[in-house]
Amino acid sequence: MAAIEADALAKSFGGRPACREISFTVERGEVFGLLGPNGAGKTTTLRMLAGLYAPDAGAARVAGYPITPGRPGGPELRARVGLLTESPGFYDRLTARENLMYFARLQKAREPARRCGALLDRFALREHADRPFAELSRGMKQKLAIARALVHDPDVILLDEPTVGLDPEATREVRNVVAQLAADHATIVLCTHHLEEVERLCSRAAFIAGRLVAIHEIRRGSLLRIELAAPFAPDGVRALCHSLRLSGSTLLIEPRAEVPEIVAALVRAGARIAEVAPHRDPLEDAWLQLLAEARER
Amino acid sequence: MIGVVIRKELLEVRRSPILLLSMASLPATVVAVPIALLAWLVRAAPEQALLFVQDVYGVRESAGVAAGIASVLARNWLPMFLVLPIFLAVLLAAQSIGGERERRTLEPLLATPVSTLSIVAGKSVAAMVPALAITWIAAALFCLGIDAVAGHMLLPDSAWLFGTLALSPLLALFGNATAVVVSSRVLDPRAAQNLAATTVLPLLALLVFQLAGRIALGPRFYFALAAGVAAADVALIAIAVRLFDREKLLTR
């Protein structure tokens, strides 16, 4: 059984639709991306899956618990879901440890003190554990928020914009934490604006713009685009590539060898090269197209 | 779960010196100012003070000036101690519930399996316990001060015992429930606090009229007030629990 099954979820507020026709499944151990412009309905979708909002129409099943129109997920569902909210949301005067312990108890985590200690260690927060939350850096706050989402060992982790508003160093730290979770085969729904996060971490991503536009399979491995100044038969360099596709004067290569080695082989084979550049992932193309369509609407 | 919420709320109050100071300042004033004024009047202008209380309140105290003025204070100052539990409960409850939204802790809190009833009840108890404790300590100090100045035991009398032990908890619950209802509708916790605090105005008006000698609040009034506040408490709690809906709170 899939960890999440969403079927035609729809939600509106005061007659204004926030999202509709949201359907997707997330398998256990999969990292699934939710992409879309601001106001596309990503957070609303996430909140429905977290048991905070009841859908107006459609249904979902999260960690085996149902969500139906007018009925948000109950406490059993919320106990199996870990939600990282867009803002860390902790109590400034309590220490990092006190904050984490509070949520661990509310989530009925087993052995909360031990669990919190282990998470503080895992996210390198142990030495800051007894400082008031207000004194932590943005990156530490976000890591603590991720620790809170994991404190009850949930079946499904929902991450809402985990790197928004972070400086580059904190962004890298948080991305590494999410990558660690992905490597541990956690089931994650990652809601983000950052394509590179989705490309790096997700196996699939849904584009949302008020409704589900498309579900995109992420292709790993960077492609190399080589523009040729003259016609050329590339058979001689096939051994250096995982895949090779010639389309007009554009040669798309998934390299097996280092780029200079491939370029040298091409030149030796008689190719006249006009330009060599990394090929944009199809995800970016799809994203830009989606943004253009959303703006037109 | 209620215990977890209460413990966290009380820990937050303990860690907030400004909140503690603002909670202590009104009771300190309510206790210290009348007793200091009484002590000063007895020394500075005893005859005029006695004439004043005889004219305004019809007091005929054979035990002397201090006892005469003290008995007036003892009789008329009780409404001020009924304002305290409402005011202090509002101060804490408006911060704790409206503050959740302001600090953006509401969404992670509501994402836990804890029921809204447990959240409301936990926060309410955590607001009422300090409010009542401070009210009772202040009332005890006031009684001791009045008795010391009067030279004999004037307080607590039956009205004071009923007011502080029976009426104060009902009023603290009233202040708390009002703050919960208001802060579930008003986004800014300070605005919610100010709005909820206006519920003390009728009691303050009664105090002013009583101090001016226009009315004399007796046991019948305090019993009627207790019954009215108890009924209002039940209604407000029902409204508070209905308003404290996860989706409504997050979408406002």
mmCIF file with all atom_site columns, N, CA and C in Angstrom, chain B residues 208-216:
data_model
loop_
_atom_site.group_PDB
_atom_site.id
_atom_site.type_symbol
_atom_site.label_atom_id
_atom_site.label_alt_id
_atom_site.label_comp_id
_atom_site.label_asym_id
_atom_site.label_entity_id
_atom_site.label_seq_id
_atom_site.pdbx_PDB_ins_code
_atom_site.Cartn_x
_atom_site.Cartn_y
_atom_site.Cartn_z
_atom_site.occupancy
_atom_site.B_iso_or_equiv
_atom_site.pdbx_formal_charge
_atom_site.auth_seq_id
_atom_site.auth_comp_id
_atom_site.auth_asym_id
_atom_site.auth_atom_id
_atom_site.pdbx_PDB_model_num
ATOM 1  N N  . VAL B 1 208 ? -16.361 52.255 41.958 1.00 0.00 ? 208 VAL B N  1
ATOM 2  C CA . VAL B 1 208 ? -16.385 53.722 42.016 1.00 0.00 ? 208 VAL B CA 1
ATOM 3  C C  . VAL B 1 208 ? -17.673 54.198 42.696 1.00 0.00 ? 208 VAL B C  1
ATOM 4  N N  . PHE B 1 209 ? -18.807 53.612 42.280 1.00 0.00 ? 209 PHE B N  1
ATOM 5  C CA . PHE B 1 209 ? -20.084 54.019 42.889 1.00 0.00 ? 209 PHE B CA 1
ATOM 6  C C  . PHE B 1 209 ? -20.105 53.698 44.381 1.00 0.00 ? 209 PHE B C  1
ATOM 7  N N  . GLN B 1 210 ? -19.521 52.557 44.735 1.00 0.00 ? 210 GLN B N  1
ATOM 8  C CA . GLN B 1 210 ? -19.520 52.181 46.149 1.00 0.00 ? 210 GLN B CA 1
ATOM 9  C C  . GLN B 1 210 ? -18.601 53.097 46.959 1.00 0.00 ? 210 GLN B C  1
ATOM 10 N N  . LEU B 1 211 ? -17.436 53.415 46.399 1.00 0.00 ? 211 LEU B N  1
ATOM 11 C CA . LEU B 1 211 ? -16.511 54.315 47.097 1.00 0.00 ? 211 LEU B CA 1
ATOM 12 C C  . LEU B 1 211 ? -17.102 55.719 47.223 1.00 0.00 ? 211 LEU B C  1
ATOM 13 N N  . ALA B 1 212 ? -17.944 56.079 46.250 1.00 0.00 ? 212 ALA B N  1
ATOM 14 C CA . ALA B 1 212 ? -18.580 57.406 46.311 1.00 0.00 ? 212 ALA B CA 1
ATOM 15 C C  . ALA B 1 212 ? -19.768 57.415 47.270 1.00 0.00 ? 212 ALA B C  1
ATOM 16 N N  . GLY B 1 213 ? -20.056 56.254 47.857 1.00 0.00 ? 213 GLY B N  1
ATOM 17 C CA . GLY B 1 213 ? -21.141 56.177 48.826 1.00 0.00 ? 213 GLY B CA 1
ATOM 18 C C  . GLY B 1 213 ? -22.516 56.106 48.184 1.00 0.00 ? 213 GLY B C  1
ATOM 19 N N  . ARG B 1 214 ? -22.586 55.860 46.845 1.00 0.00 ? 214 ARG B N  1
ATOM 20 C CA . ARG B 1 214 ? -23.879 55.840 46.155 1.00 0.00 ? 214 ARG B CA 1
ATOM 21 C C  . ARG B 1 214 ? -24.589 54.489 46.304 1.00 0.00 ? 214 ARG B C  1
ATOM 22 N N  . ILE B 1 215 ? -23.793 53.429 46.384 1.00 0.00 ? 215 ILE B N  1
ATOM 23 C CA . ILE B 1 215 ? -24.388 52.101 46.558 1.00 0.00 ? 215 ILE B CA 1
ATOM 24 C C  . ILE B 1 215 ? -23.619 51.351 47.639 1.00 0.00 ? 215 ILE B C  1
ATOM 25 N N  . ALA B 1 216 ? -24.253 50.360 48.202 1.00 0.00 ? 216 ALA B N  1
ATOM 26 C CA . ALA B 1 216 ? -23.562 49.499 49.179 1.00 0.00 ? 216 ALA B CA 1
ATOM 27 C C  . ALA B 1 216 ? -23.813 48.060 48.753 1.00 0.00 ? 216 ALA B C  1
#
